[in-house]
């Protein structure tokens, strides 16, 4: 669980680091969580990396609803922009698919260099995203066991280290860390529910209730089946039902809704409730 708390000072530093690194890269690899493709983005990237080709990777696709993921990838693709949905832990094709997509996104630039008589150099990419979205996992997957790293000192204040993904592509070995958005309570709950932010900073029961509401809205019947309740039960009563089905009782056999909230969120994160995507691709969000 991530414990970083974001204060204005952290955000300002992250923004400066990002701006600094952006100058050195030809394209961006933006990671988002496939379960929450909108809540796990940070719009600052649109401002900062405007014009740079972008590969959006929806990570943790093994935990997300495959049908929703298909809709999201289609929706997120566009001009100068590709989207891949990947299980970064297990998918053996991750590396080759990422490299192929980055090549395609930077091909125009490479061709421009050739036309101008410049010998094409490897294209350079930076991975970025909010905490816990899979940046380090991705970099490790690309780097492999004994990949070469190269240091680069083109007269800048600080040298950068690059991982040679293949002869045509290098990836910055330090990812760009973006802060999560806490612009509305729903986003906060989605981030906490998936483990992107520390749940301690929010009220656990509120997070669980928001999430129960979201899951019931998008996947009617799933929670009712898992926790053996009928469909008409209110969200707050649902927590009591979860406590009962999971035998989480306080003294006097009262349902312990606090522990039920924790149990529910853990079960959701582990995928025990199935592969669920908590934001619908066909909604305005
Ligand atoms: N199930 C699943 N877990 C993942 C995937 N990618 C990363 N993780 C896990 O998510 C957590 C955060 O990943 P990490 O790479 O450290 O994220 P970072 O904070 O962005 O660098 C780790 O526990 C990873 O093992 C994925 O595709 N599927
Ligand atoms: Mg990391």
XYZ file of C-alpha atoms and ligand atoms in Angstrom:
314
model
C 0.000 0.000 0.000
C 1.268 3.396 -0.963
C 1.656 5.796 1.904
C 2.713 8.916 0.016
C 0.717 11.952 0.996
C 0.694 14.695 -1.569
C 1.247 18.236 -0.473
C 1.661 21.285 -2.723
C 5.431 20.968 -2.339
C 5.407 17.368 -3.602
C 3.206 18.283 -6.532
C 5.450 21.162 -7.483
C 8.534 18.933 -7.364
C 6.825 16.233 -9.412
C 5.802 18.828 -11.950
C 9.355 20.194 -12.181
C 10.869 16.712 -12.570
C 8.330 15.906 -15.234
C 9.022 19.120 -17.164
C 12.746 18.437 -16.933
C 12.462 14.876 -18.210
C 9.954 15.739 -20.916
C 12.599 17.765 -22.733
C 14.632 14.604 -23.150
C 11.921 12.303 -24.492
C 10.189 11.809 -27.823
C 7.100 10.205 -26.361
C 5.231 9.358 -23.173
C 4.091 6.022 -21.820
C 1.186 6.856 -19.526
C 0.115 4.117 -17.144
C -3.395 3.935 -15.788
C -5.227 1.263 -13.854
C -7.574 -0.660 -16.176
C -10.181 -0.833 -13.402
C -10.360 2.967 -13.148
C -9.081 4.449 -16.432
C -10.297 7.963 -15.627
C -9.793 8.209 -11.868
C -6.197 6.971 -12.291
C -5.212 9.673 -14.729
C -3.788 13.065 -13.990
C -4.840 15.771 -16.460
C -1.640 17.718 -15.793
C -0.020 15.340 -18.258
C -2.223 16.644 -21.068
C -0.978 20.137 -20.390
C 2.641 19.195 -19.951
C 3.058 16.606 -22.686
C 0.782 18.178 -25.273
C 1.970 17.272 -28.746
C 4.101 14.298 -27.706
C 2.952 10.918 -28.964
C 1.488 8.890 -26.152
C 1.046 5.230 -25.410
C -1.580 4.745 -22.722
C -1.153 1.444 -20.911
C -4.100 0.163 -18.945
C -2.343 -2.003 -16.379
C -3.766 -4.705 -14.119
C -6.029 -5.800 -16.924
C -6.107 -9.232 -15.238
C -8.295 -7.648 -12.532
C -10.529 -5.640 -14.883
C -13.641 -6.604 -16.818
C -12.474 -7.716 -20.307
C -15.516 -6.264 -22.093
C -15.061 -2.885 -20.382
C -11.330 -2.936 -21.135
C -12.045 -3.442 -24.813
C -14.338 -0.405 -24.828
C -11.839 1.691 -22.909
C -8.910 0.868 -25.187
C -11.002 1.780 -28.233
C -12.085 5.020 -26.596
C -8.571 6.015 -25.519
C -6.936 5.432 -28.911
C -6.702 8.382 -31.221
C -4.458 10.516 -33.326
C -0.892 10.253 -32.097
C -2.143 8.047 -29.319
C -2.261 4.307 -28.797
C -3.685 2.271 -25.951
C -2.710 -1.216 -24.790
C -4.341 -3.188 -22.002
C -1.771 -5.353 -20.237
C -1.296 -7.696 -17.351
C 2.186 -6.471 -16.533
C 2.858 -9.358 -14.170
C 2.028 -12.317 -16.403
C 1.549 -11.317 -19.998
C 4.569 -12.630 -21.910
C 3.861 -10.360 -24.869
C 4.062 -7.101 -22.865
C 7.550 -6.192 -23.902
C 7.151 -6.795 -27.631
C 3.760 -5.097 -27.791
C 5.025 -2.021 -25.975
C 8.067 -1.774 -28.219
C 5.979 -2.192 -31.382
C 3.530 0.481 -30.273
C 6.301 2.938 -29.332
C 7.964 2.342 -32.707
C 4.753 3.061 -34.549
C 4.118 6.229 -32.531
C 7.603 7.615 -33.206
C 7.950 6.447 -36.807
C 6.973 9.839 -38.237
C 9.704 11.534 -36.207
C 12.269 8.976 -37.290
C 11.288 9.522 -40.923
C 11.596 13.305 -40.500
C 15.128 12.841 -39.201
C 16.028 10.651 -42.168
C 14.593 13.216 -44.607
C 16.678 15.937 -43.003
C 19.763 13.789 -43.379
C 20.102 13.146 -39.644
C 21.116 9.625 -38.705
C 18.123 8.310 -36.727
C 18.924 7.764 -33.065
C 16.897 5.493 -30.787
C 13.596 7.063 -29.824
C 13.189 7.869 -26.145
C 10.192 7.351 -23.890
C 9.321 8.122 -20.298
C 6.879 6.052 -18.241
C 4.627 8.039 -15.953
C 1.554 7.698 -13.833
C 0.150 7.940 -10.332
C 1.587 5.746 -7.544
C 0.914 2.014 -7.744
C -0.195 1.964 -11.371
C 2.688 -0.334 -12.408
C 5.498 1.994 -13.505
C 8.308 0.054 -11.807
C 6.842 -3.266 -12.933
C 6.776 -2.031 -16.515
C 10.341 -0.748 -16.395
C 11.514 -4.061 -14.953
C 9.679 -5.985 -17.647
C 11.313 -3.911 -20.366
C 14.723 -3.995 -18.735
C 14.749 -7.758 -18.323
C 17.489 -9.467 -16.364
C 20.613 -8.045 -17.884
C 19.600 -5.192 -20.076
C 22.114 -2.517 -20.899
C 21.739 0.886 -19.342
C 23.292 3.967 -20.823
C 23.999 7.272 -19.157
C 23.471 10.439 -21.088
C 25.031 13.838 -20.461
C 24.024 16.293 -23.164
C 25.062 19.321 -21.128
C 22.129 19.184 -18.766
C 22.369 19.623 -15.039
C 21.790 15.994 -14.284
C 22.536 12.842 -16.188
C 19.721 10.520 -17.075
C 19.908 6.747 -17.302
C 18.236 4.960 -20.155
C 17.241 1.361 -20.607
C 17.795 -0.005 -24.069
C 14.497 -1.708 -24.867
C 15.689 -2.562 -28.359
C 17.946 -0.852 -30.926
C 15.222 1.650 -31.766
C 13.892 2.462 -28.311
C 15.226 3.641 -24.957
C 13.187 4.133 -21.816
C 14.087 6.495 -19.018
C 14.822 4.355 -15.983
C 13.195 6.849 -13.594
C 9.437 7.011 -13.999
C 7.479 10.231 -13.758
C 5.329 10.113 -10.655
C 2.092 12.017 -10.941
C -0.142 12.786 -8.007
C -3.617 11.306 -7.868
C -6.558 13.620 -8.354
C -8.756 14.138 -5.352
C -11.107 16.490 -7.106
C -14.272 14.757 -6.054
C -15.124 12.181 -3.369
C -16.024 9.565 -5.981
C -12.554 9.708 -7.511
C -11.034 9.433 -4.032
C -13.119 6.365 -3.275
C -12.215 4.692 -6.579
C -8.519 5.340 -5.967
C -8.752 3.988 -2.424
C -10.863 0.989 -3.462
C -8.233 -0.145 -5.970
C -5.340 0.552 -3.605
C -3.908 3.546 -5.464
C -4.023 5.760 -2.399
C -3.705 5.051 1.250
C -7.101 4.316 2.657
C -6.108 5.742 6.051
C -6.605 9.235 4.788
C -10.224 8.533 3.963
C -13.038 7.030 5.916
C -13.030 3.278 5.272
C -16.730 2.796 5.616
C -17.434 5.679 3.255
C -15.046 4.204 0.694
C -16.688 0.792 1.001
C -20.202 2.246 0.733
C -19.287 4.340 -2.321
C -17.713 1.279 -3.903
C -20.646 -0.976 -3.091
C -22.842 1.610 -4.761
C -20.608 1.686 -7.847
C -20.373 -2.091 -8.151
C -24.111 -2.567 -7.766
C -24.738 0.084 -10.367
C -22.372 -1.423 -12.947
C -22.656 -5.106 -12.046
C -26.110 -5.744 -10.663
C -26.368 -9.021 -8.795
C -22.648 -9.634 -8.204
C -22.565 -8.507 -4.570
C -25.990 -9.915 -3.838
C -24.798 -13.334 -4.981
C -21.465 -13.191 -3.175
C -22.922 -11.956 0.114
C -26.253 -13.741 -0.109
C -28.561 -10.749 0.064
C -31.503 -9.744 -2.037
C -31.295 -6.938 -4.561
C -33.472 -4.494 -2.678
C -31.207 -4.172 0.344
C -29.883 -0.644 0.968
C -26.167 0.087 0.622
C -25.673 0.676 4.343
C -27.531 -2.527 5.130
C -25.288 -4.295 2.604
C -22.307 -3.729 4.936
C -24.201 -5.449 7.725
C -24.983 -8.344 5.401
C -21.318 -8.622 4.457
C -20.447 -8.701 8.171
C -22.956 -11.491 8.714
C -21.902 -13.623 5.725
C -18.254 -13.255 6.656
C -18.946 -13.820 10.366
C -17.590 -10.445 11.400
C -19.469 -9.816 14.593
C -18.910 -7.539 17.530
C -19.781 -8.267 21.110
C -23.449 -9.106 21.460
C -23.441 -10.563 17.925
C -23.778 -7.129 16.336
C -22.462 -7.007 12.747
C -19.045 -5.304 12.669
C -19.479 -3.002 9.687
C -15.994 -1.522 10.117
C -14.364 -4.921 9.585
C -16.909 -5.708 6.871
C -15.746 -2.621 4.979
C -12.130 -3.787 5.199
C -13.036 -7.340 4.166
C -15.091 -6.133 1.224
C -12.320 -3.865 -0.087
C -9.726 -6.639 0.249
C -11.940 -9.100 -1.581
C -12.538 -6.567 -4.329
C -8.811 -5.838 -4.749
C -7.873 -9.493 -4.816
C -10.409 -10.111 -7.563
C -12.544 -12.377 -5.392
C -15.676 -10.614 -6.636
C -14.650 -11.210 -10.238
C -13.003 -8.982 -12.815
C -14.640 -5.606 -12.352
C -14.081 -2.220 -13.964
C -15.384 0.585 -11.784
C -15.802 3.233 -14.458
C -17.972 2.672 -17.527
C -16.429 3.536 -20.892
C -19.694 4.699 -22.382
C -20.436 7.238 -19.661
C -19.389 10.868 -19.718
C -16.475 10.836 -17.281
N -2.492 -7.910 -10.824
C -1.603 -7.044 -11.304
N -0.779 -6.400 -10.463
C 0.114 -5.526 -10.982
C 0.210 -5.274 -12.373
N 1.179 -4.352 -12.561
C 1.672 -4.051 -11.344
N 1.046 -4.757 -10.382
C 1.256 -4.688 -8.910
O 0.871 -3.387 -8.477
C 1.712 -2.926 -7.442
C 2.343 -1.604 -7.821
O 3.210 -1.770 -8.924
P 4.500 -0.843 -9.143
O 5.148 -1.257 -10.419
O 5.344 -0.829 -7.918
O 3.793 0.585 -9.302
P 4.469 2.038 -9.344
O 4.192 2.647 -8.008
O 3.720 2.750 -10.421
O 5.924 1.892 -9.654
C 2.753 -4.038 -7.221
O 2.310 -4.829 -6.152
C 2.713 -4.811 -8.524
O 3.074 -6.148 -8.323
C -0.692 -5.982 -13.251
O -0.710 -5.813 -14.483
N -1.558 -6.848 -12.649
Mg 7.569 2.543 -8.513
